[in-house]
Coordinates of C-alpha atoms and ligand atoms in Angstrom, one line a residue:
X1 CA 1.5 16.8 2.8
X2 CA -0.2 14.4 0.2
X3 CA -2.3 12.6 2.9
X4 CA -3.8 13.7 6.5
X5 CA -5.4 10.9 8.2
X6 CA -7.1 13.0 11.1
X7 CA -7.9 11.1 14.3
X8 CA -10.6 8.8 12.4
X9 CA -13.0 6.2 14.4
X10 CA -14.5 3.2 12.1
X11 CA -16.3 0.3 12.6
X12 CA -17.8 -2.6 10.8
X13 CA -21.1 -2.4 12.0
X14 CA -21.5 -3.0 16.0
X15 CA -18.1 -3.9 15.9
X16 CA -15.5 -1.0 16.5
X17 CA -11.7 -1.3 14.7
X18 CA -10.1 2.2 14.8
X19 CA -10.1 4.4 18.1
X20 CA -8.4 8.2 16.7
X21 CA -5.5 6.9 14.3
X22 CA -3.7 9.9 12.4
X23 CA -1.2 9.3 10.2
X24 CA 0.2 11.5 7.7
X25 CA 2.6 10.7 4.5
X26 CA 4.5 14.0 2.9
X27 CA 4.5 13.4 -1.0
X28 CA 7.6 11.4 -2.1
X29 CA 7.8 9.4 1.4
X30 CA 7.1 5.5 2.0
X31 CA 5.8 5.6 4.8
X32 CA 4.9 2.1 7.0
X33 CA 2.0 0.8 9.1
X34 CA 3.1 -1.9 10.9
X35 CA 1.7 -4.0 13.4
X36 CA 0.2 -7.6 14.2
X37 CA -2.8 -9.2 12.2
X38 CA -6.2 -7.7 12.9
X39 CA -4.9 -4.5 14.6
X40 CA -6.5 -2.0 12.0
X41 CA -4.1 -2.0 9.1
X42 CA -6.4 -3.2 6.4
X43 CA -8.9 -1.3 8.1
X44 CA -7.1 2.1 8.0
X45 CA -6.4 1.7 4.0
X46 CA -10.1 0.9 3.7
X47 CA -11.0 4.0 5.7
X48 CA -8.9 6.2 3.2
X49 CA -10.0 5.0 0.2
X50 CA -13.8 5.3 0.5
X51 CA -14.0 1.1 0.8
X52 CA -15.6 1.6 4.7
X53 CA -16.3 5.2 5.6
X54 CA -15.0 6.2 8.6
X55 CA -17.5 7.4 11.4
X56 CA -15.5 10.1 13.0
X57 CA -12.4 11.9 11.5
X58 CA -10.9 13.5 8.6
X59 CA -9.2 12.1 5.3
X60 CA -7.6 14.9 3.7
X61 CA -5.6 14.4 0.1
X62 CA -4.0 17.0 -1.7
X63 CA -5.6 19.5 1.0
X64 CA -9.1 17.9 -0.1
X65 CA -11.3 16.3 2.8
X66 CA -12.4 13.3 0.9
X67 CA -13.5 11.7 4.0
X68 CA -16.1 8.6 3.0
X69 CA -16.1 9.6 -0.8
X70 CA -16.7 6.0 -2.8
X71 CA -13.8 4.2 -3.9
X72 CA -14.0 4.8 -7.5
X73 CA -14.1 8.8 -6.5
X74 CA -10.8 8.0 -4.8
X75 CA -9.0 6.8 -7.3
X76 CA -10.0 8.9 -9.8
X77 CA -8.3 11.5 -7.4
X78 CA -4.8 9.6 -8.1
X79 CA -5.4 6.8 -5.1
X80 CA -3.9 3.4 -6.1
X81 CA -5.0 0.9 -3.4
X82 CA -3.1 -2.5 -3.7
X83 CA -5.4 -4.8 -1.6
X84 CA -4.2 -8.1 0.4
X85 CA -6.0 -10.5 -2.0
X86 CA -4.4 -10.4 -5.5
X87 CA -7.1 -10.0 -7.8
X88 CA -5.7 -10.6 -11.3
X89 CA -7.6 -11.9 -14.2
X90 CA -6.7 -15.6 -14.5
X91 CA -7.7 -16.1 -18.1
X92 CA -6.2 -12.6 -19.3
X93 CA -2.6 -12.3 -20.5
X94 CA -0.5 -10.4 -18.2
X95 CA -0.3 -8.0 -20.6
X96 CA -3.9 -7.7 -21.0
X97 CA -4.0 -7.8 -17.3
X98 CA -2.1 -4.6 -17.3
X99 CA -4.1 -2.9 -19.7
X100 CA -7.1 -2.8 -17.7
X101 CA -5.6 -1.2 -14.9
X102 CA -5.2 2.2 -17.1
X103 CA -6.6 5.1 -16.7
X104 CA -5.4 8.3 -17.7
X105 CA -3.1 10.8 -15.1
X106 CA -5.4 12.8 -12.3
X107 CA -4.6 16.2 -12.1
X108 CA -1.8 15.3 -15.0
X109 CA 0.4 15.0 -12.0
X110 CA 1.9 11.9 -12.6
X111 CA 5.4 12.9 -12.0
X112 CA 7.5 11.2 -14.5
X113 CA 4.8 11.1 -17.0
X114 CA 2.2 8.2 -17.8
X115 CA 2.2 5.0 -17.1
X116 CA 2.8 2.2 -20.1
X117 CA 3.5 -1.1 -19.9
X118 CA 7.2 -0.9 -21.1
X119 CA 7.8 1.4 -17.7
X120 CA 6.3 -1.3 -15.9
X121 CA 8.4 -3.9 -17.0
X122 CA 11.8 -1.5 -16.1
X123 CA 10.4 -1.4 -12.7
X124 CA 9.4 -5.5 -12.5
X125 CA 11.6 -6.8 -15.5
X126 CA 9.7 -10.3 -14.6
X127 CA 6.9 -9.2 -16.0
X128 CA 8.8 -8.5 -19.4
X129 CA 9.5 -11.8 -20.0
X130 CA 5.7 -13.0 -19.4
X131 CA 3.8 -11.0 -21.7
X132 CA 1.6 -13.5 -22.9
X133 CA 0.9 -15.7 -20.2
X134 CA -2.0 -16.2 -18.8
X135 CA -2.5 -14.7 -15.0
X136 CA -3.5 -17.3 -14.0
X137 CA -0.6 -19.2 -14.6
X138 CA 1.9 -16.9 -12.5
X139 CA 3.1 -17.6 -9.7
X140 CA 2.3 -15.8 -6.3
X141 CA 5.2 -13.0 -6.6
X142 CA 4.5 -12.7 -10.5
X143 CA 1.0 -12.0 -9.5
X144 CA 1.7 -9.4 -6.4
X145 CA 4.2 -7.7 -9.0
X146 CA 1.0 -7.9 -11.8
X147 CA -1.3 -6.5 -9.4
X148 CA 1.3 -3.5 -8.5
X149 CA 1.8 -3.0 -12.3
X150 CA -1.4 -3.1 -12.7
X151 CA -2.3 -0.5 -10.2
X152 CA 0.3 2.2 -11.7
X153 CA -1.3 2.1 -15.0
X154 CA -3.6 4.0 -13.4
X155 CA -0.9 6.8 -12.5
X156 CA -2.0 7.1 -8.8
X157 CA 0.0 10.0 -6.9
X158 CA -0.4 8.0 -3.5
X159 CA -0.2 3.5 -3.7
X160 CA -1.4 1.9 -1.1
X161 CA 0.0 -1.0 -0.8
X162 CA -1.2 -3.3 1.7
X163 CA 0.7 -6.8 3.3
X164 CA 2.8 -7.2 -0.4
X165 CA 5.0 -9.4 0.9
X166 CA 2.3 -11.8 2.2
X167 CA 3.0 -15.7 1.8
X168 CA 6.0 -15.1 -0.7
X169 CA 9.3 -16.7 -0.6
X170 CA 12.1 -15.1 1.3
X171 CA 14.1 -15.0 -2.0
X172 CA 10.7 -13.5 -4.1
X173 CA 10.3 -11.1 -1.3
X174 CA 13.8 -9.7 -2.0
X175 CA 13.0 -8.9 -5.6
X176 CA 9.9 -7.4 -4.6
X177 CA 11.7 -5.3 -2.2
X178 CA 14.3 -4.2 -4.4
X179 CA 11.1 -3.2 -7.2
X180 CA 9.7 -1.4 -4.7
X181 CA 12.5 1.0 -3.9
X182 CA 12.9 1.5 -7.3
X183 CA 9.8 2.9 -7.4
X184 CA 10.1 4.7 -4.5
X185 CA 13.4 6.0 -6.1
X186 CA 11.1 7.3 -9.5
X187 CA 9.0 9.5 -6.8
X188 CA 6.1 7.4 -5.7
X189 CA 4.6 8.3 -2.4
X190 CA 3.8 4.8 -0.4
X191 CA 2.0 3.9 2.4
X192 CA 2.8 0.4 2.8
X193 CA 0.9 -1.8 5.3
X194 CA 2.8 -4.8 6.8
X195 CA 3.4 -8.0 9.2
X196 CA 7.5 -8.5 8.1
X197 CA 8.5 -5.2 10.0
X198 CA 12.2 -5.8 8.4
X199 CA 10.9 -5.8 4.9
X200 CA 9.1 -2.7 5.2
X201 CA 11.4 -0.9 7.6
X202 CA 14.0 -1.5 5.0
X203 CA 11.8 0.4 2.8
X204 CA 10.5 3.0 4.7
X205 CA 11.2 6.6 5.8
X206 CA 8.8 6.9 8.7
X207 CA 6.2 4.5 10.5
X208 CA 3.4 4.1 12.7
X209 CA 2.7 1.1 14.9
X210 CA -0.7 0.4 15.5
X211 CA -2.0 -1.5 18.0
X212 CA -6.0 -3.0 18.8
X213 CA -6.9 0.2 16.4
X214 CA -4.6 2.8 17.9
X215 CA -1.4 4.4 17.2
X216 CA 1.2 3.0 19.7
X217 CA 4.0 4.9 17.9
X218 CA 4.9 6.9 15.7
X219 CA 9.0 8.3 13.8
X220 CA 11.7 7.9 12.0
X221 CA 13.4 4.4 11.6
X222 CA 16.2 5.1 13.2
X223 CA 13.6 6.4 16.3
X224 CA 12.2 3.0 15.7
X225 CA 15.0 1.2 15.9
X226 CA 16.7 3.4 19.3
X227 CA 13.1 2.3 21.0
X228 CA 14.5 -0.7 22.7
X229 CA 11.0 -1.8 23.6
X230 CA 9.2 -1.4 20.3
X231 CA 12.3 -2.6 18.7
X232 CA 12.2 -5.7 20.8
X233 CA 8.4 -6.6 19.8
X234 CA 8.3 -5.7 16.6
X235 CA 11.6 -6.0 14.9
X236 CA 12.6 -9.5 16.3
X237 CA 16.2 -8.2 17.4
Ligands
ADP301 N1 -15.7 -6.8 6.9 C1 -15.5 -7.0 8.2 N2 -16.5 -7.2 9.0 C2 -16.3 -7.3 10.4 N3 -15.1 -7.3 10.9 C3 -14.1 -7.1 10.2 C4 -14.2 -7.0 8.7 N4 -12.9 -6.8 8.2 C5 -12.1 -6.9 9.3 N5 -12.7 -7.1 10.4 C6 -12.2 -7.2 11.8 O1 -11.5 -6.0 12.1 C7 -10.3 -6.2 12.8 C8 -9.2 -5.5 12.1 O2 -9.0 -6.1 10.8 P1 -7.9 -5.5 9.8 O3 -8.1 -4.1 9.6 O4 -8.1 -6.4 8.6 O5 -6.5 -5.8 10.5 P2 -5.1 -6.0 10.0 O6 -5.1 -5.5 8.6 O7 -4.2 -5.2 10.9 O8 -4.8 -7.5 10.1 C9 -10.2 -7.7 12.9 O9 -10.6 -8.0 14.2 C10 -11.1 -8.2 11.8 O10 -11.6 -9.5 12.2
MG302 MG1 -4.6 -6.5 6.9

């Protein structure tokens, strides 16, 4: 098990968001957290990486409790956390861009070695092509794929990757889906936070549905998909 989420209660001040979600992702999984906008997804990322500590409840990585540890500890630990807003650089090339994202391999765990640019650009062959370009000049699939490049040069062991396919095109949100199983193919453990249950079903292994900050369920896809309820409310079918 890479990552034990362990029945954690967090809040944003007076106002309460998670009520005992645990979640766990075995190393090599993608692993989904699906549900409606303002259930707890974001929230739940937040919670591993150190952004908002949770007040009850365990984080375990790598067998570690790194419950409330800051951020930057995090992801020195081999946490890559993809958050909803792409923050690129506008006025850096996306080359550049990608060079600030690196940071050597935690652990030296990094499965298929380090990180460069050149394996980025196998795994988004966009990218290749746009080298010089200013970020800020991309459009909003170039920059979710730059910010998930961008991420990996840090070698994380775990991405977090959280609403990706968020106000793309249907036809960008293929090519994003198709990069992403690639990586998933290369190894990558990924928890993958998402609205567009198809897109990250079609990705995913296992998930958990969460609903007003708890977790309504929990298997398989296929157990997902034999759940005539669940199946009705959350894959459209
Ligand atoms: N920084 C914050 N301060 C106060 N409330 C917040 C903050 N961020 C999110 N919330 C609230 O927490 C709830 C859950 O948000 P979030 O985890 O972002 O949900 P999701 O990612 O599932 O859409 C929402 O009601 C949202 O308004
Ligand atoms: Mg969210």
């Amino acid at each position: 098990m890479i990552l034990e989420v362990n029945d954690i209660y967090t809040s944003y001040g007076l106002s309460q968001i998670l009520f005992g979600i645990s979640i766990n992702v075995d190393q090599g999984e993608c692993v989904a957290l699906l549900g409606r906008n303002g259930v707890g997804k974001t929230t739940t990322l937040r919670s591993i990486m150190g952004l908002t500590a949770p007040k009850q409840g365990t984080v375990v990585y790598k067998g570690e409790d790194i419950t409330g540890r800051p951020a930057f500890k995090v992801a020195k630990l081999g946490v890559g956390f993809v958050p909803e807003e792409r923050r690129i650089f506008p006025d850096l090339s996306v080359r550049e861009n990608l060079e600030t994202g690196r940071k050597s391999a935690a652990n030296g765990s990094a499965g298929n070695g380090e990180w460069t640019i050149e394996r980025v650009n196998d795994i988004f062959p966009i990218l290749a092509g746009l080298g010089d370009r200013k970020g800020g000049y991309l459009s909003g699939g170039e920059q979710q794929m730059l910010t998930v490049g961008r991420t990996l040069m840090g070698n994380p062991d775990l991405l977090l990757l959280d609403e990706p396919s968020e106000g793309l095109a249907p036809l960008v949100v293929r090519d994003l889906s198709e990069q992403i199983s690639r990586l998933k193919a290369e190894g990558m453990t990924i928890l993958l936070c998402e609205q567009n249950a198809k897109f990250a079903t079609n990705l995913s292994d296992r998930a958990y549905i969460i609903e007003k900050g708890q977790v309504r369920f929990s298997g398989t896809i296929d157990e997902l998909q034999d759940n005539a309820e669940i199946r009705d409310q959350y894959l459209g079918l």
